[in-house]
mmCIF file of C-alpha atoms and ligand atoms in Angstrom:
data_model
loop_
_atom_site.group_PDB
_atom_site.id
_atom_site.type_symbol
_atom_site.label_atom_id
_atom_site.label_comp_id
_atom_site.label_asym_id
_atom_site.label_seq_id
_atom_site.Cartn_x
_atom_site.Cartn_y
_atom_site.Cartn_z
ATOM 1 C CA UNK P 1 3.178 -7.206 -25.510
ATOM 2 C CA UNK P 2 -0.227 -6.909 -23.619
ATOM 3 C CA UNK P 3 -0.162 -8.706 -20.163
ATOM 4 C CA UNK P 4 -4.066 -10.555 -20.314
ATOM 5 C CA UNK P 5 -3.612 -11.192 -16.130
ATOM 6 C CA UNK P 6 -5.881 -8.366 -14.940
ATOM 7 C CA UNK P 7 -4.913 -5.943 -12.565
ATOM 8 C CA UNK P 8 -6.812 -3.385 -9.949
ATOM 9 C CA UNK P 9 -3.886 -0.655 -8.881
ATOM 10 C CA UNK P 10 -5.532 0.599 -5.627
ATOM 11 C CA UNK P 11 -2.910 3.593 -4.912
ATOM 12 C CA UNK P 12 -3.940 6.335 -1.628
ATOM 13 C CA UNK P 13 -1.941 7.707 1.189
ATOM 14 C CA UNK P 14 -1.813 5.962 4.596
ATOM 15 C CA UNK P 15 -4.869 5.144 7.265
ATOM 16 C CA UNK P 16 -7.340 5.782 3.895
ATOM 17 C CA UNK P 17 -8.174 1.909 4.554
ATOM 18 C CA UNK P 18 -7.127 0.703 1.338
ATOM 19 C CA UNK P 19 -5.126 -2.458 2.002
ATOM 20 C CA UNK P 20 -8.316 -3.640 3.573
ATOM 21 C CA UNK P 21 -10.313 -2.948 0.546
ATOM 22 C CA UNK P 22 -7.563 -4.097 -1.515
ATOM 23 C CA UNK P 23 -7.383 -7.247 0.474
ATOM 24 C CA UNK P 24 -11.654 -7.644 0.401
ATOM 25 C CA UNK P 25 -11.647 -7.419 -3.626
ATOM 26 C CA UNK P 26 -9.100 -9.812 -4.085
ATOM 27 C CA UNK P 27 -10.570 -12.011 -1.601
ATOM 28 C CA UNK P 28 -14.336 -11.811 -3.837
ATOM 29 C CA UNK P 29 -12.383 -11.585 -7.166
ATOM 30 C CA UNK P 30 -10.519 -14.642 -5.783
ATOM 31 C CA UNK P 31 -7.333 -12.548 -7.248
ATOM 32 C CA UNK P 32 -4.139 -12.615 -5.763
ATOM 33 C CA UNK P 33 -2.885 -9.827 -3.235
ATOM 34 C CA UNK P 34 0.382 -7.581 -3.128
ATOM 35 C CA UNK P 35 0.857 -5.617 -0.567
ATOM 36 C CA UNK P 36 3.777 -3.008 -1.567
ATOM 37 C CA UNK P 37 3.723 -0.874 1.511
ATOM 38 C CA UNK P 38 4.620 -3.682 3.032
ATOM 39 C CA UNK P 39 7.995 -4.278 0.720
ATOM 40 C CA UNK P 40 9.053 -1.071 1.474
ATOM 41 C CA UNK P 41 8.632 -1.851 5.352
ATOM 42 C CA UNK P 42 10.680 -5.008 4.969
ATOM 43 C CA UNK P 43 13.549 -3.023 4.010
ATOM 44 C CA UNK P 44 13.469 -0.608 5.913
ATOM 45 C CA UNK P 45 13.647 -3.215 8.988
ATOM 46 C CA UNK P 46 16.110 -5.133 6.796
ATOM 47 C CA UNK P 47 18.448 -2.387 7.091
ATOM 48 C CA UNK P 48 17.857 -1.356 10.699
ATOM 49 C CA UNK P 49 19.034 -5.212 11.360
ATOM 50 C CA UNK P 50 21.826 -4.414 9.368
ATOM 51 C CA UNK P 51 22.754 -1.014 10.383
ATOM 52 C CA UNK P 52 22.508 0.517 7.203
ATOM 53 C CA UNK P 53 21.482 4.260 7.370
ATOM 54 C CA UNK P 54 17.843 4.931 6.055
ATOM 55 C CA UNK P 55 19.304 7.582 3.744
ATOM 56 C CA UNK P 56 21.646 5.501 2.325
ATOM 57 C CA UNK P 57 20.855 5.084 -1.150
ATOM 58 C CA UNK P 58 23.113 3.006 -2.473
ATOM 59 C CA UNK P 59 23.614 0.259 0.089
ATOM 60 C CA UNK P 60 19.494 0.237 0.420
ATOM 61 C CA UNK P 61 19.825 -0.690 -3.306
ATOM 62 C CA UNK P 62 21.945 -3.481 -2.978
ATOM 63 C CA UNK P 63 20.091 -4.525 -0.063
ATOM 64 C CA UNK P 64 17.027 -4.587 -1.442
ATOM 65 C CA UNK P 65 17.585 -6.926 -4.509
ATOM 66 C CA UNK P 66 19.100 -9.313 -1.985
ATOM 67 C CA UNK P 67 15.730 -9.608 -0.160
ATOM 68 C CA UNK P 68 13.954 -13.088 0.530
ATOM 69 C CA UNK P 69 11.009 -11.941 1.642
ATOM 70 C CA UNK P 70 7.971 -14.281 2.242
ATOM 71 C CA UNK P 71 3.826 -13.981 2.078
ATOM 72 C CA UNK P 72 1.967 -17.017 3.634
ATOM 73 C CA UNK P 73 -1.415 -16.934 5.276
ATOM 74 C CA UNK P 74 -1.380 -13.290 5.918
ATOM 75 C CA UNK P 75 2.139 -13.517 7.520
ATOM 76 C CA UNK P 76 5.111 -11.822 6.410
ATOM 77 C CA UNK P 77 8.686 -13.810 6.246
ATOM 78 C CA UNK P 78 12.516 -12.359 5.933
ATOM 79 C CA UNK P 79 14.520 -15.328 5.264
ATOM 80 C CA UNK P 80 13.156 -18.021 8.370
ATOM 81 C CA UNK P 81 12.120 -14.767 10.390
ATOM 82 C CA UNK P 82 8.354 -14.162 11.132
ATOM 83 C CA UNK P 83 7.701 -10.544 10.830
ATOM 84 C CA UNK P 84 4.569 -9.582 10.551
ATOM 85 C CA UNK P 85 4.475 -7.246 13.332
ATOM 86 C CA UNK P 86 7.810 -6.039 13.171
ATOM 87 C CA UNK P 87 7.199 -4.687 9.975
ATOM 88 C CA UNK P 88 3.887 -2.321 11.214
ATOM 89 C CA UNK P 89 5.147 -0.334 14.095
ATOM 90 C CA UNK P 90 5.639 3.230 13.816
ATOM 91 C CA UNK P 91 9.223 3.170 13.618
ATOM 92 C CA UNK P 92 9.227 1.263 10.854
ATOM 93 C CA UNK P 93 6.426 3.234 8.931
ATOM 94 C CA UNK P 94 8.368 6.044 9.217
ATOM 95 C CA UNK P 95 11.579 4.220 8.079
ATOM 96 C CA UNK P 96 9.472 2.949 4.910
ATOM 97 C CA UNK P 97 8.486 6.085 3.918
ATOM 98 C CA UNK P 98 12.486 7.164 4.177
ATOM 99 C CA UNK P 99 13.846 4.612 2.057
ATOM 100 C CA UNK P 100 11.048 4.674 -0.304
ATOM 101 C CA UNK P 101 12.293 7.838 -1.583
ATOM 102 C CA UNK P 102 15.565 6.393 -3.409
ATOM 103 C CA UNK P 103 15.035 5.515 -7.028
ATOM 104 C CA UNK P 104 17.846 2.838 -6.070
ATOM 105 C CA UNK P 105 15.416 0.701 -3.852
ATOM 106 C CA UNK P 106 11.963 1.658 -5.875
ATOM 107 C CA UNK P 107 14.012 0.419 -8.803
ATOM 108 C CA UNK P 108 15.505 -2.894 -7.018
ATOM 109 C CA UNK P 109 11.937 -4.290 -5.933
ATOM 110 C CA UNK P 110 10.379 -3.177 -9.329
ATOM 111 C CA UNK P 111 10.502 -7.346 -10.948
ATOM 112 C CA UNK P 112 9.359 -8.233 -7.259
ATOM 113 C CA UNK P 113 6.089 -6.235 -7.574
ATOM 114 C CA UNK P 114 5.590 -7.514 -11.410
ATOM 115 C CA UNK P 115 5.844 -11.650 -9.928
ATOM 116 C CA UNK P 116 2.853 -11.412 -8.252
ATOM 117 C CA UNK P 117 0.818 -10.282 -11.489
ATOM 118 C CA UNK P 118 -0.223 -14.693 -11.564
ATOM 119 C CA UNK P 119 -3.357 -15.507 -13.307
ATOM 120 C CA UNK P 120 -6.766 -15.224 -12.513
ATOM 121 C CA UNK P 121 -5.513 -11.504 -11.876
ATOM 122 C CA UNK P 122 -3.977 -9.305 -8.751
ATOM 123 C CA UNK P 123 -4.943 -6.729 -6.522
ATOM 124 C CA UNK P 124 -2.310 -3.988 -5.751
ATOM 125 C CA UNK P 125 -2.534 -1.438 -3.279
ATOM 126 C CA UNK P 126 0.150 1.086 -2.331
ATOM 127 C CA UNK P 127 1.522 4.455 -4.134
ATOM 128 C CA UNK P 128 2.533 4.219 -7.258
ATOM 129 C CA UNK P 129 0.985 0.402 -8.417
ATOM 130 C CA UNK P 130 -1.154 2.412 -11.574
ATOM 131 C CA UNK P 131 1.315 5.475 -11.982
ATOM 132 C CA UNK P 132 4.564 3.212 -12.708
ATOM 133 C CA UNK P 133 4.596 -0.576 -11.722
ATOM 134 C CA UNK P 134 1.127 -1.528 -13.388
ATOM 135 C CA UNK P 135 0.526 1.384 -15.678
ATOM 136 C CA UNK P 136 -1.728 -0.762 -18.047
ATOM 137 C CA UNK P 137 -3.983 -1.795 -14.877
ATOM 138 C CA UNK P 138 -7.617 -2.612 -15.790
ATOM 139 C CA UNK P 139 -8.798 -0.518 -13.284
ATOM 140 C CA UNK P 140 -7.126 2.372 -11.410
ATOM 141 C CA UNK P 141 -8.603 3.744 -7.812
ATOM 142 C CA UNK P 142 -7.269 6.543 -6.228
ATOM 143 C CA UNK P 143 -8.125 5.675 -2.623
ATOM 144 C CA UNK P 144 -8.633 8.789 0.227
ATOM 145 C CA UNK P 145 -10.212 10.060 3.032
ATOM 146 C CA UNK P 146 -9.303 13.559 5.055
ATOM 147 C CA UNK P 147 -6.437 13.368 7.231
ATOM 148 C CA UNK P 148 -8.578 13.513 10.427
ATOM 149 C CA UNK P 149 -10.467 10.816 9.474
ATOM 150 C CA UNK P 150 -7.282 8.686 8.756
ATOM 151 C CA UNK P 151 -5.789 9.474 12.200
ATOM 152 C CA UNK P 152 -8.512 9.006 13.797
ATOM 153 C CA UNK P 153 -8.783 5.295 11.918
ATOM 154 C CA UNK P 154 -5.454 5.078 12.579
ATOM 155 C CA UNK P 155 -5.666 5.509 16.505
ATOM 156 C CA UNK P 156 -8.369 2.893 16.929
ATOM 157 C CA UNK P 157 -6.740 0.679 14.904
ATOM 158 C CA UNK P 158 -4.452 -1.232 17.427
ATOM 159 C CA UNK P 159 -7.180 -1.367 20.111
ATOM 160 C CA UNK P 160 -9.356 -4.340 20.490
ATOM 161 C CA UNK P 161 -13.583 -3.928 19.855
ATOM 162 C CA UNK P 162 -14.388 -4.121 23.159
ATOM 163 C CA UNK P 163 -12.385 -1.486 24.392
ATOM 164 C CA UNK P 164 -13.933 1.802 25.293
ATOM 165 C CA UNK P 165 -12.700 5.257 23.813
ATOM 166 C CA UNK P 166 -11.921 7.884 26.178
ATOM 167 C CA UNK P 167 -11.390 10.719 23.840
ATOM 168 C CA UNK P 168 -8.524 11.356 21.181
ATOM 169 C CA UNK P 169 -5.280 12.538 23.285
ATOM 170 C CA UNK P 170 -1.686 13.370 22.595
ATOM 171 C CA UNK P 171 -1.582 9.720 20.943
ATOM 172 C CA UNK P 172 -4.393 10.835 18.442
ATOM 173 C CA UNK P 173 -2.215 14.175 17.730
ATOM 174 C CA UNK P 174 1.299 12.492 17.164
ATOM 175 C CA UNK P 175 -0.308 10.235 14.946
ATOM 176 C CA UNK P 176 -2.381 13.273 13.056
ATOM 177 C CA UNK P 177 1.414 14.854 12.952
ATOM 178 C CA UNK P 178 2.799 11.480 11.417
ATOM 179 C CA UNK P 179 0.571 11.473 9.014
ATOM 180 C CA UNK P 180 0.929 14.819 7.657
ATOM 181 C CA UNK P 181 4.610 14.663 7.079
ATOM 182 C CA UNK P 182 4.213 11.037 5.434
ATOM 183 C CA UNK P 183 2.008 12.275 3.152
ATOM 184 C CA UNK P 184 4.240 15.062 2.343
ATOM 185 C CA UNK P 185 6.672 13.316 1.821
ATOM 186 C CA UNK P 186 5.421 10.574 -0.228
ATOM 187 C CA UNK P 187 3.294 13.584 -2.814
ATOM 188 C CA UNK P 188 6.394 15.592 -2.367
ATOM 189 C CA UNK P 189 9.427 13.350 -3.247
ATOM 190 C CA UNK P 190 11.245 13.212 -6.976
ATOM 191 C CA UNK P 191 10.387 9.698 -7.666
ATOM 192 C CA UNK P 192 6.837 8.049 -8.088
ATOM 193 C CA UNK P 193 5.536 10.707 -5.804
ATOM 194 C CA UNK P 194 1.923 9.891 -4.786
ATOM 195 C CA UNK P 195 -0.948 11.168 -7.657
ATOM 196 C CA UNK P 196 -3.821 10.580 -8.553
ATOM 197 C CA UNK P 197 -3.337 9.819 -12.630
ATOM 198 C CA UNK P 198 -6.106 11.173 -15.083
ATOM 199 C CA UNK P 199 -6.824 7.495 -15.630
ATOM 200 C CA UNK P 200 -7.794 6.562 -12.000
ATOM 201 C CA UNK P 201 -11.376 6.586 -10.114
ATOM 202 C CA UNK P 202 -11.051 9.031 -6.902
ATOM 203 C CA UNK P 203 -12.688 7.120 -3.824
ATOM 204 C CA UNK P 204 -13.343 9.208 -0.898
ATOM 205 C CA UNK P 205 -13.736 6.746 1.995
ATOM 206 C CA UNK P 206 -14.154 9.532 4.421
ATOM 207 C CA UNK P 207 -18.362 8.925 5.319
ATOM 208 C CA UNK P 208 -18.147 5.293 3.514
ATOM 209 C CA UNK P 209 -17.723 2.105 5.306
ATOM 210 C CA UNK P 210 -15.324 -0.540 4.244
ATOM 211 C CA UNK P 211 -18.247 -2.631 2.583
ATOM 212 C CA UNK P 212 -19.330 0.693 0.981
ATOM 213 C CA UNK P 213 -15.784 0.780 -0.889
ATOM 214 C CA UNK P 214 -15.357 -2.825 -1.944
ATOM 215 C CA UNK P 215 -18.897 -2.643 -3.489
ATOM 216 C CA UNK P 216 -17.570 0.576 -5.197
ATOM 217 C CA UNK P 217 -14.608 -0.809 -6.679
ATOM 218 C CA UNK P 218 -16.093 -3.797 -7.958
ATOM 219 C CA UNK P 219 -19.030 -1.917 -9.746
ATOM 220 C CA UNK P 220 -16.215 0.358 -11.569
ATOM 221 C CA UNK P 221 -14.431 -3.092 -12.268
ATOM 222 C CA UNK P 222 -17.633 -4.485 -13.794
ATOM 223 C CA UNK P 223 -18.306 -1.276 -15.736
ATOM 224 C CA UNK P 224 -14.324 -1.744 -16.896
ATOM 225 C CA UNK P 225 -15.415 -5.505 -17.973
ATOM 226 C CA UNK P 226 -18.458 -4.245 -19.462
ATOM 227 C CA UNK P 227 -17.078 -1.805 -21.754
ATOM 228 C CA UNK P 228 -14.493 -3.457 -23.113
ATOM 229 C CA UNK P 229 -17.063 -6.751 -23.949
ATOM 230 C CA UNK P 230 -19.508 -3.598 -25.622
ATOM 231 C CA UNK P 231 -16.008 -2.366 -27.461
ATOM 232 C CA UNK P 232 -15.123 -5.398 -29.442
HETATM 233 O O1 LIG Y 301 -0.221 1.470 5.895
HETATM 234 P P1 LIG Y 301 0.320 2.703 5.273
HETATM 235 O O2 LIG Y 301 -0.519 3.216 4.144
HETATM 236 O O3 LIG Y 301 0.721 3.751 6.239
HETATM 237 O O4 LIG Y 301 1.705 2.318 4.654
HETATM 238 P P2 LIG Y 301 2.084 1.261 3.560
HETATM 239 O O5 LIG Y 301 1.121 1.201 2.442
HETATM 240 O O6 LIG Y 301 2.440 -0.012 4.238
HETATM 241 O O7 LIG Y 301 3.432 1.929 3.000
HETATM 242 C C1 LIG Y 301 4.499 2.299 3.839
HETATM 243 C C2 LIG Y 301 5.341 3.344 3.129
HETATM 244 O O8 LIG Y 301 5.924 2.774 1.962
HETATM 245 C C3 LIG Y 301 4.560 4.561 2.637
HETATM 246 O O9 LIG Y 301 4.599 5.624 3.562
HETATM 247 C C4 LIG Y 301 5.252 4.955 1.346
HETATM 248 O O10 LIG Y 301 6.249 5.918 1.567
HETATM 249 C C5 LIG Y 301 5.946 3.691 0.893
HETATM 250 N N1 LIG Y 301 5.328 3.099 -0.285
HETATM 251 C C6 LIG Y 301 5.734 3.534 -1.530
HETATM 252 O O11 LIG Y 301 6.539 4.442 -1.632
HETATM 253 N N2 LIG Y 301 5.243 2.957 -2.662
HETATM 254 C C7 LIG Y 301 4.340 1.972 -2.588
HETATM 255 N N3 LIG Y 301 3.890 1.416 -3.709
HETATM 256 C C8 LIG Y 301 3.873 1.534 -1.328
HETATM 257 C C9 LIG Y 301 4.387 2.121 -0.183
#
């Protein structure tokens, strides 16, 4: 049956600045927002609490449909715990990127991701949101930018505007480094691997600003709109 909620699948490896796009369109669109990195973060600090190896499949499974996990105002809940920024340090991110590999956990918070597709429509951003868990999206981005550029995004991220930037250290090469083995191993690994389908618009944010890319994705949503209104 065809699904008439409209989705935008904004999929991209990590720093490329797409959960703040994602979060900008759905905030103009006034569509609803899932956030799947972030699902994949809960567990893997779900199982940390619980001392469950990061590598162990099944267990992660299990653990995973058991879940209550919580969105409200930008906050993040597990069960009456605010997590928020539990969820974003390094650690973690690497952790996520771990247990995302086991078909047992992608496939446990599979009907998780599909709830959030509520009418007037949803944004999705993450990995695999137009290759497998919204493959009938009405538009698919692939969002990028070179590694460098996403370190370097990534580095200045936690430090506040007024702070002044003494050049890119060891801290700016560790992150570089974390980087390149995430995204190896989320293009690399057996299930939903990270790709760019034949279906999905390639957005290099690497010389755009954030503004730049919102515009950009809701000019190929318009065109998406367009043609199907020209179509029928
Ligand atoms: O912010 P960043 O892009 O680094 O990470 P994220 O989007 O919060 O995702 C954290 C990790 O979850 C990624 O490194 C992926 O391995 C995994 N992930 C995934 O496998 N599938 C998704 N749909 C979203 C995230």
């Amino acid at each position: 049956m065809v699904n008439a909620i409209q989705v935008i699948a904004i999929d991209g490896p990590s720093a490329s600045g797409k959960g703040t796009v994602a979060q900008l369109v759905a905030e103009k669109l006034g569509f609803h927002y899932l956030d799947s990195g972030a699902l994949y973060r809960i567990v893997a600090l779900a199982a940390q609490q619980k001392n469950i190896a990061w590598d162990n499949a099944e267990a992660l499974g299990e653990l995973a449909k058991k879940l209550n996990i919580n969105f409200k105002n930008g906050e993040i809940f597990l069960g009456n715990d605010r997590i928020t920024e539990l969820v974003r340090s390094e650690e973690i991110s690497r952790g996520a990127s771990e247990v995302a590999i086991h078909p047992q956990v992608r496939n446990a918070l599979f009907d998780l991701q599909q709830s959030f597709r509520k009418a007037p429509g949803l944004v999705a951003d993450g990995r695999d949101m137009g290759s497998v868990v919204f493959t009938d999206a009405k538009l698919k981005i692939f969002l990028t930018a070179s590694v460098e550029v996403r370190a370097e995004r990534r580095y200045k991220q936690p430090i506040g505007k007024n702070t002044i930037h003494k050049g890119l250290g060891a801290n700016y090469a560790q992150i570089l480094h974390d980087l390149q083995l995430r995204d190896t191993r989320d293009g690399q690994r057996r299930t939903s691997p990270l790709i760019q389908t034949p279906d999905a618009v390639l957005l290099d944010t690497s010389n755009r600003t954030i503004d730049e890319a919102v515009e950009f994705v809701l000019n190929e949503y318009n065109k998406k709109l367009h043609k199907n209104v020209l179509s029928h």
